[in-house]
PDB file of C-alpha atoms in Angstrom:
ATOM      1  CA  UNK A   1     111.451 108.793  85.629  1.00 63.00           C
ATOM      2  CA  UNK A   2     108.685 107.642  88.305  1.00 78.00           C
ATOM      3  CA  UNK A   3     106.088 109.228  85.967  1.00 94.00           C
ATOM      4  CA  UNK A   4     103.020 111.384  87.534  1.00 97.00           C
ATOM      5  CA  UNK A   5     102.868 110.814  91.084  1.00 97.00           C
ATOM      6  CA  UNK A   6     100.245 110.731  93.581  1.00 98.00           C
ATOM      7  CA  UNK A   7      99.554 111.013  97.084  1.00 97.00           C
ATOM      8  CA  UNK A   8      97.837 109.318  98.872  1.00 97.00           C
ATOM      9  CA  UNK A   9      97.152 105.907  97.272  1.00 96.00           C
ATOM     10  CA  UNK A  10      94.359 105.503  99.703  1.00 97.00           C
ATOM     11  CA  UNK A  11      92.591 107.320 101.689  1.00 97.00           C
ATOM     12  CA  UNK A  12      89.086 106.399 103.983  1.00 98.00           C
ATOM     13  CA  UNK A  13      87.015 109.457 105.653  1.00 97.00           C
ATOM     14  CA  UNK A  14      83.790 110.088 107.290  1.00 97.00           C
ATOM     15  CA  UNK A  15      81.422 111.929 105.708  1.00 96.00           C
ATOM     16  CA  UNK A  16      81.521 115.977 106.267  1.00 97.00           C
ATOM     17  CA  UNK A  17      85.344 115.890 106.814  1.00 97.00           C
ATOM     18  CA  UNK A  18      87.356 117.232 104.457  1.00 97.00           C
ATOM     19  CA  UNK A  19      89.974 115.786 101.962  1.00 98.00           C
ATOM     20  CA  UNK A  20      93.026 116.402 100.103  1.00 98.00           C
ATOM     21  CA  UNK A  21      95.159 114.755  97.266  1.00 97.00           C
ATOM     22  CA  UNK A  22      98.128 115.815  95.825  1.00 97.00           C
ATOM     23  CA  UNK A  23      99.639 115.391  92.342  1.00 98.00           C
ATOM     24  CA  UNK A  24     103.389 115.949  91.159  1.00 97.00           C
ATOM     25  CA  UNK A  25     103.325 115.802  87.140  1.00 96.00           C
ATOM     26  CA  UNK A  26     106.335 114.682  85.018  1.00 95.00           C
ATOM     27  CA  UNK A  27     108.691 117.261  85.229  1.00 92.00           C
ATOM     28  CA  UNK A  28     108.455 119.719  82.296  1.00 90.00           C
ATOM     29  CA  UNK A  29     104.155 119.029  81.698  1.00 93.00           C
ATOM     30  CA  UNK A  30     103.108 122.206  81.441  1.00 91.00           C
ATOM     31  CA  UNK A  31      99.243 120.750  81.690  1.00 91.00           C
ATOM     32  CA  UNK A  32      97.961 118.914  84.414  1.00 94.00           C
ATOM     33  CA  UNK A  33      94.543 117.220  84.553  1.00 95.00           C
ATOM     34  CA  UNK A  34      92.187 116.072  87.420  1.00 97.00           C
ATOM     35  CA  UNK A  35      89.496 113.469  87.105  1.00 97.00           C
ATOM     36  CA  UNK A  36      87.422 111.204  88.527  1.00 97.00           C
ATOM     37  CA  UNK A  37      86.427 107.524  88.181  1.00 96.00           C
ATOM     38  CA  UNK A  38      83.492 106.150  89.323  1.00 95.00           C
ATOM     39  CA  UNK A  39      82.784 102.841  90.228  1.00 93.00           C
ATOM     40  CA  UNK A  40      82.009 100.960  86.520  1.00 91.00           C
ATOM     41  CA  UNK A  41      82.829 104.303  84.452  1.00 93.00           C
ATOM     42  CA  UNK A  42      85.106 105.850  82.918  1.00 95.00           C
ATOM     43  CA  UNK A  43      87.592 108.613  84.057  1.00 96.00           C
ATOM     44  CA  UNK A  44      85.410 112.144  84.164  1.00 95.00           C
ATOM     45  CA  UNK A  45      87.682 115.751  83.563  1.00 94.00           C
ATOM     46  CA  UNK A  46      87.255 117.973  86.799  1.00 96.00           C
ATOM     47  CA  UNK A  47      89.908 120.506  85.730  1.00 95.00           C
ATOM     48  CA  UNK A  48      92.792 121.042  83.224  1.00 93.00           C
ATOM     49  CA  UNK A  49      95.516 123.194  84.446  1.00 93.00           C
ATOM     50  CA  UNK A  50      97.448 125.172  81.581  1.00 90.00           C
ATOM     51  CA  UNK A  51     100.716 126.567  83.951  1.00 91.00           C
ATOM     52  CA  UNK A  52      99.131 127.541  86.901  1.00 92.00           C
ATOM     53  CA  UNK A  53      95.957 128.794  85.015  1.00 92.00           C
ATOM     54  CA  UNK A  54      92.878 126.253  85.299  1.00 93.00           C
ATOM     55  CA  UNK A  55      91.343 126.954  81.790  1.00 89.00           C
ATOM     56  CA  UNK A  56      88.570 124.238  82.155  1.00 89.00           C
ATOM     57  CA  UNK A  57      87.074 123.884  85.926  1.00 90.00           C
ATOM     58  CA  UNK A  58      83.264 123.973  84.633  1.00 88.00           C
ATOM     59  CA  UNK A  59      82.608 120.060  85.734  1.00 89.00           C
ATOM     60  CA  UNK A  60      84.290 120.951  89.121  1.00 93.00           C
ATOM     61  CA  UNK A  61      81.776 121.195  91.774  1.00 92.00           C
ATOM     62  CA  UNK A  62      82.908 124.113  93.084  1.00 91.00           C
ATOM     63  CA  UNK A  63      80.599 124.273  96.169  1.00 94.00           C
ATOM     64  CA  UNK A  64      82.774 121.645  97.790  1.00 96.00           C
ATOM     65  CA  UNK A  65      85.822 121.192  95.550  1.00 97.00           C
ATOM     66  CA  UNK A  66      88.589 123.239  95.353  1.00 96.00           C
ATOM     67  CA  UNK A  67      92.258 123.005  93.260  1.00 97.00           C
ATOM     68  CA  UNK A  68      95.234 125.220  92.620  1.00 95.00           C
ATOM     69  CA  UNK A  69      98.235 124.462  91.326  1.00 95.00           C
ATOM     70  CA  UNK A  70     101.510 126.636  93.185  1.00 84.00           C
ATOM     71  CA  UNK A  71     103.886 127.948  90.878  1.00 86.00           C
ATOM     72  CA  UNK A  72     102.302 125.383  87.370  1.00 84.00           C
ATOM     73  CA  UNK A  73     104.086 122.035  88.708  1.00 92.00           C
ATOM     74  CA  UNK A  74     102.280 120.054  91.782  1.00 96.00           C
ATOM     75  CA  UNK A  75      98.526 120.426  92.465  1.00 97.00           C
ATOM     76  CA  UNK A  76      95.724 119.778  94.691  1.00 97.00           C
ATOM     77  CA  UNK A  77      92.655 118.787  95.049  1.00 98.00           C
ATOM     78  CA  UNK A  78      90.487 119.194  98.053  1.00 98.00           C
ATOM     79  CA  UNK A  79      86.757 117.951  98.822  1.00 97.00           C
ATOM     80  CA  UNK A  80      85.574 120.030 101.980  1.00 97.00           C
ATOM     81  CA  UNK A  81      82.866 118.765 102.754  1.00 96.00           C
ATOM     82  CA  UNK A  82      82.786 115.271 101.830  1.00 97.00           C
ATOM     83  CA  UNK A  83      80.183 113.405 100.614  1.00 97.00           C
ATOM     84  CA  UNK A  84      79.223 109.876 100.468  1.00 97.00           C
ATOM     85  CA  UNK A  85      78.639 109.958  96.493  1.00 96.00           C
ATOM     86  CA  UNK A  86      82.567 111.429  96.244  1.00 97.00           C
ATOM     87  CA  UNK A  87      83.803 107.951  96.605  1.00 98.00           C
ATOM     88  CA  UNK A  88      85.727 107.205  93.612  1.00 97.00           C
ATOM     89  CA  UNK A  89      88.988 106.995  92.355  1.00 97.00           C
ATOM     90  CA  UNK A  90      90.590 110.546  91.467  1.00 98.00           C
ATOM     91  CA  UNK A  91      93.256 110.421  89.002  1.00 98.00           C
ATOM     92  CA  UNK A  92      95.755 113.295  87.920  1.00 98.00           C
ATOM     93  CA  UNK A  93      97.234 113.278  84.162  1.00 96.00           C
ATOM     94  CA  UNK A  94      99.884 115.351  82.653  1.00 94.00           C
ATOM     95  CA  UNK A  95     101.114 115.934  79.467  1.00 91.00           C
ATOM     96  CA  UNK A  96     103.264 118.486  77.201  1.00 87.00           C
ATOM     97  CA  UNK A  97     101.565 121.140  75.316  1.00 75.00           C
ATOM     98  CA  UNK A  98      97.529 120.176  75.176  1.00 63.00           C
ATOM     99  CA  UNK A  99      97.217 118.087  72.055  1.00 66.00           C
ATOM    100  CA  UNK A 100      99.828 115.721  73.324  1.00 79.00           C
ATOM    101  CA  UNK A 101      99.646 112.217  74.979  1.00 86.00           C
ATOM    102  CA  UNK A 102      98.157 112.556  78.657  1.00 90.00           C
ATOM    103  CA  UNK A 103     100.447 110.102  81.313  1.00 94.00           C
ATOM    104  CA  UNK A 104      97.959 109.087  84.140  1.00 96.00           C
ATOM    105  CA  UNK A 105      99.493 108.731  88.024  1.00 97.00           C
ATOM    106  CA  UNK A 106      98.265 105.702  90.223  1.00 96.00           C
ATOM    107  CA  UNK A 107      95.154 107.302  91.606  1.00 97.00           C
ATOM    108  CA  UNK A 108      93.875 107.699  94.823  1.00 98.00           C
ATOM    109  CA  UNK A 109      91.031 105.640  96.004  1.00 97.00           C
ATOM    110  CA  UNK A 110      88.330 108.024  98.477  1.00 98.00           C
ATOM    111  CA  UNK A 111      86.042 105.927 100.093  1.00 98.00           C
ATOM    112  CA  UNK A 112      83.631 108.239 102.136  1.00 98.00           C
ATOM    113  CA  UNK A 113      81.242 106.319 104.618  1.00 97.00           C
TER     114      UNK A 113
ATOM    115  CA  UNK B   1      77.141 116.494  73.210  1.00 78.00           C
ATOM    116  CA  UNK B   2      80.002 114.405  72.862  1.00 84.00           C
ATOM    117  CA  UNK B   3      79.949 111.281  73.988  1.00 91.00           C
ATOM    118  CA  UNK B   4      82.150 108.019  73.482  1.00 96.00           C
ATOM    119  CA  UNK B   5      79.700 104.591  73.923  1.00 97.00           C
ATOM    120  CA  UNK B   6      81.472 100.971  74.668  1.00 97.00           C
ATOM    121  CA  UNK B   7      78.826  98.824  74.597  1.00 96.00           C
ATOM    122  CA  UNK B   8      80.217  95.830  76.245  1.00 96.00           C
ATOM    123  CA  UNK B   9      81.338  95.952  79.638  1.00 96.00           C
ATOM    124  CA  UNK B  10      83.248  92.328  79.612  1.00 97.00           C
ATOM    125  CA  UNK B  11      84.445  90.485  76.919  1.00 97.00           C
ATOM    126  CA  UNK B  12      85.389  86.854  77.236  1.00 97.00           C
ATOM    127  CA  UNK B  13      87.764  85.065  74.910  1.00 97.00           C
ATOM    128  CA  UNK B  14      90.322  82.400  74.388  1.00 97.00           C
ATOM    129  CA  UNK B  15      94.006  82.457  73.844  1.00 97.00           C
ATOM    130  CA  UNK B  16      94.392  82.604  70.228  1.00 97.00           C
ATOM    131  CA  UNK B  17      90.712  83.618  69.407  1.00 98.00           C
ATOM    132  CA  UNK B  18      90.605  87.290  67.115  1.00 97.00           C
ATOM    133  CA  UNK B  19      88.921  90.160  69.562  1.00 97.00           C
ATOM    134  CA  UNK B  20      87.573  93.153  68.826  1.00 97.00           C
ATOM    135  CA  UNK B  21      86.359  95.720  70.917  1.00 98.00           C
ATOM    136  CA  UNK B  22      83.777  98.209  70.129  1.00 98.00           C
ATOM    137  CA  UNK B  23      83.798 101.912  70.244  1.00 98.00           C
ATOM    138  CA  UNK B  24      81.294 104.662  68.986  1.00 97.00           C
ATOM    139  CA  UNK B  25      81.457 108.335  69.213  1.00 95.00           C
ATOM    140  CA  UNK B  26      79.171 111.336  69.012  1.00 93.00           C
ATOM    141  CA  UNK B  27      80.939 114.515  68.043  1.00 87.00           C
ATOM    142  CA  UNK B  28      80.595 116.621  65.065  1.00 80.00           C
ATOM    143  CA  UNK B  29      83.686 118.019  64.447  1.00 80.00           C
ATOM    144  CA  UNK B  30      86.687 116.104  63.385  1.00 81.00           C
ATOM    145  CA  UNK B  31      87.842 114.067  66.842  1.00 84.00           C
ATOM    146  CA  UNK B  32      91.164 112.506  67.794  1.00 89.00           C
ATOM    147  CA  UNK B  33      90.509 108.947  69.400  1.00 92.00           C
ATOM    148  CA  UNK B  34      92.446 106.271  71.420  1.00 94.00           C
ATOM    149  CA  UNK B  35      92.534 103.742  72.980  1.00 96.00           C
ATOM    150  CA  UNK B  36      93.980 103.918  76.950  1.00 96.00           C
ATOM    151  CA  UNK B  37      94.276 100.391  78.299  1.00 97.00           C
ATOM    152  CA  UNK B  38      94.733  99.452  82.262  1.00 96.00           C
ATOM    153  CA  UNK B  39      96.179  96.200  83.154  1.00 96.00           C
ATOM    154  CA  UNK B  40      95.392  94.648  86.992  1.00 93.00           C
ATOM    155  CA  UNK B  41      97.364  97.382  89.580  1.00 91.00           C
ATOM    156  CA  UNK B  42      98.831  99.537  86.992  1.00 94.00           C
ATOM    157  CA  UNK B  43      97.748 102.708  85.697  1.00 95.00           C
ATOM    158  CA  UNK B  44      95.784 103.907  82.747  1.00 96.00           C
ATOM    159  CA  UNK B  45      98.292 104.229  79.742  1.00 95.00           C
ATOM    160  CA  UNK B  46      98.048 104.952  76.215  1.00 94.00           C
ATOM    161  CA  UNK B  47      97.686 101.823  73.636  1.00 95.00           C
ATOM    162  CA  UNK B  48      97.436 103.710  70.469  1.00 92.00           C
ATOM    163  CA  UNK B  49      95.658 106.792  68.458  1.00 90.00           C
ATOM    164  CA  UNK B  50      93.722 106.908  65.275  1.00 86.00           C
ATOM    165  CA  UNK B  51      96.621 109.512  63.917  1.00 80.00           C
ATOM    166  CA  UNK B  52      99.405 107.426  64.493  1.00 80.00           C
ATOM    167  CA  UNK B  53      97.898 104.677  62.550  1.00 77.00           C
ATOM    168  CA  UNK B  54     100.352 102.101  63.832  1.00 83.00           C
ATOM    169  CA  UNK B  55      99.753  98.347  65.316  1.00 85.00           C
ATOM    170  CA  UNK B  56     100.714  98.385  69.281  1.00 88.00           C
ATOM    171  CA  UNK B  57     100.980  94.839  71.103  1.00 92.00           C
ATOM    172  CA  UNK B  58      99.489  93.222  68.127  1.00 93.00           C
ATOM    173  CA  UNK B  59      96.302  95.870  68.156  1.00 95.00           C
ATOM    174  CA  UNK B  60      94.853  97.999  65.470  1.00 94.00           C
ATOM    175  CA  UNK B  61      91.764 100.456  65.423  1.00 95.00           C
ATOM    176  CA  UNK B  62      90.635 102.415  61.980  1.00 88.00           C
ATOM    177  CA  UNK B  63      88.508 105.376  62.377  1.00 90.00           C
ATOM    178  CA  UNK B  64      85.405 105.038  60.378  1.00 90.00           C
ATOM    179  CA  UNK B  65      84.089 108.410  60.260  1.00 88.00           C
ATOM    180  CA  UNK B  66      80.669 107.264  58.151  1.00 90.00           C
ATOM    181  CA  UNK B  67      79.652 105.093  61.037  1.00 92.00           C
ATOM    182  CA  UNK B  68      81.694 107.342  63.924  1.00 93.00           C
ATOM    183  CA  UNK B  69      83.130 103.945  65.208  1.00 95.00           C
ATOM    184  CA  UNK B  70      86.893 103.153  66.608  1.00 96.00           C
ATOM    185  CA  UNK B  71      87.200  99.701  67.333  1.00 97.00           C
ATOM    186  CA  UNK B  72      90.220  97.762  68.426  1.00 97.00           C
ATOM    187  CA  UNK B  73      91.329  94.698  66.896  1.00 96.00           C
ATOM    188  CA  UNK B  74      93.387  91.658  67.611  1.00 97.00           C
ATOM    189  CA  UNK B  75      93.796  88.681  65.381  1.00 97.00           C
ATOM    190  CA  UNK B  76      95.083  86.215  68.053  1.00 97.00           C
ATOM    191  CA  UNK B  77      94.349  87.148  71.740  1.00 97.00           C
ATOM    192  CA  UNK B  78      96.954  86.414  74.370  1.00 97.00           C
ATOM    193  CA  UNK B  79      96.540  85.811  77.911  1.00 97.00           C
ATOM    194  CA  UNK B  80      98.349  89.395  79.040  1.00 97.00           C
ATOM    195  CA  UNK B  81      95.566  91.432  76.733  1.00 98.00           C
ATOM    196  CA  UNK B  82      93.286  90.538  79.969  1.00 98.00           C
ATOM    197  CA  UNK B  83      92.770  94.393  81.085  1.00 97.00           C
ATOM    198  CA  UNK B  84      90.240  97.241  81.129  1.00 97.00           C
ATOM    199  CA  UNK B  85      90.274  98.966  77.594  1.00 98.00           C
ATOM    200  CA  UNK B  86      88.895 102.658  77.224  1.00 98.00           C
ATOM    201  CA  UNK B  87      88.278 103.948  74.738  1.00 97.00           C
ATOM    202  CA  UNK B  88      88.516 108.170  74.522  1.00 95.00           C
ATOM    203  CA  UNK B  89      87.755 110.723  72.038  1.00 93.00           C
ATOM    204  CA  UNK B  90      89.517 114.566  72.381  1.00 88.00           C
ATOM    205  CA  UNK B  91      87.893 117.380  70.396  1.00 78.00           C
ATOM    206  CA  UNK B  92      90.379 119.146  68.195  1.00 67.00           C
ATOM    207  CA  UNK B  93      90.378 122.528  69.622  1.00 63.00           C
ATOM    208  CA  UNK B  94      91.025 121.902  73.362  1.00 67.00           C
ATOM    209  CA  UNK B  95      93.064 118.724  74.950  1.00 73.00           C
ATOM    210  CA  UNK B  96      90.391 117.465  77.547  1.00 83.00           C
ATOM    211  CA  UNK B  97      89.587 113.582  76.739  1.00 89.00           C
ATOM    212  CA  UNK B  98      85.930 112.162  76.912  1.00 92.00           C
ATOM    213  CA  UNK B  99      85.972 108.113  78.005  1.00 95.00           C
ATOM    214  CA  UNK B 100      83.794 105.469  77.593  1.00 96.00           C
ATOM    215  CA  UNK B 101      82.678 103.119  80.307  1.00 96.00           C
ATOM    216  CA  UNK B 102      85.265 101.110  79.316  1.00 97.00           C
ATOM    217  CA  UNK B 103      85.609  97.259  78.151  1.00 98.00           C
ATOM    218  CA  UNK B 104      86.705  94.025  80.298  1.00 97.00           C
ATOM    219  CA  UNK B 105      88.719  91.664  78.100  1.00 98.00           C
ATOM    220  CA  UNK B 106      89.622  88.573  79.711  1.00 98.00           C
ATOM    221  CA  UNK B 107      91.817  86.068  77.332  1.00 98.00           C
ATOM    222  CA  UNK B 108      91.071  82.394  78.538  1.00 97.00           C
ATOM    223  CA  UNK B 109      93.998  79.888  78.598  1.00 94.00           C
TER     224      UNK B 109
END
């Protein structure tokens, strides 16, 4: 089992261009979580995924972040257009139904300058 | 609002020393908390969770409702406990987890 996996690992932009990171959950997770880690602080929720259904979006800044999630099994996340204050590490989660252990993928690190 | 507060960002201690690392919590319900942990280049996993009430790599953390605390505990630090410790609180009626700022533990030979 490779666990929740996440592409890319790394990923450097200018600022104003746009962005996109993609998370495959452990197979059979019905909910899928996106977050974000700033520098010195802990992972932030930007949207919880329930299927294909995002039931909690409201710290997603929706001007310039989107998600969806095809079909309830690999998402993505896109920044369009970036910023230089979106730097940060964005992690995906997954876990059975909600009140179950959340597995974390790698990350991917966004460095915007 | 809730909130989870780790007031030290590093903790420095030697092999063999006891460490314990300090978590509060604002919620006013009834919370579930854990503890993730994230050693160098691998991902955030779970170490334990107040329900479970079990001792993981030699760590323990009691909830203390009357002072809203969950701090982990280890009699007798080793070396591979150096890692980032978080700790994170989920409210009972929906699954999303609030973390802390998290807690550097380096164990000194």
């Amino acid at each position: 089992e490779a666990g929740v996996v996440q592409s890319p690992r790394y990923k450097i932009i200018e600022k104003k261009q746009p962005v996109a990171f993609w998370c495959n959950p452990i197979s059979g997770h019905n909910t899928l979580y996106w977050y974000r880690q700033n520098l010195g602080q802990g992972p932030e929720l930007l949207i919880r995924y329930e299927n294909e259904e995002a039931v909690d979006d409201s710290q997603l800044p929706k001007d310039r972040f989107s998600a969806e999630r095809l079909k309830g099994v690999d998402s993505t996340l896109k920044i369009q257009p970036a910023e230089l204050g979106d730097s940060a590490v964005y992690l995906c989660a997954s876990s059975q139904p909600v009140n179950t252990e959340a597995f974390f993928g790698q990350g991917t690190r966004l460095t915007v300058v | 609002a809730q909130r989870v507060t780790q007031p030290e960002k590093l903790l420095s201690v030697f092999k063999g020393a006891p460490v314990e690392l300090k978590c509060n919590y604002s919620y006013s319900g009834s919370p579930e908390l854990f503890w993730y942990v994230q050693y160098s280049r691998q991902r955030l996993q779970l170490l334990l969770r107040h329900i479970s009430r079990e001792s993981i790599k030699g760590f323990t953390a009691d909830l203390n409702k009357g002072e809203t605390s969950f701090h982990l505990k280890k009699p007798f630090a080793q070396e591979e406990d150096s890692a980032m410790y978080y700790c994170a609180l989920r409210k009972t009626e929906q699954g999303n987890l609030i973390f802390g700022k998290g807690t550097k533990l380096s164990v000194k030979p």
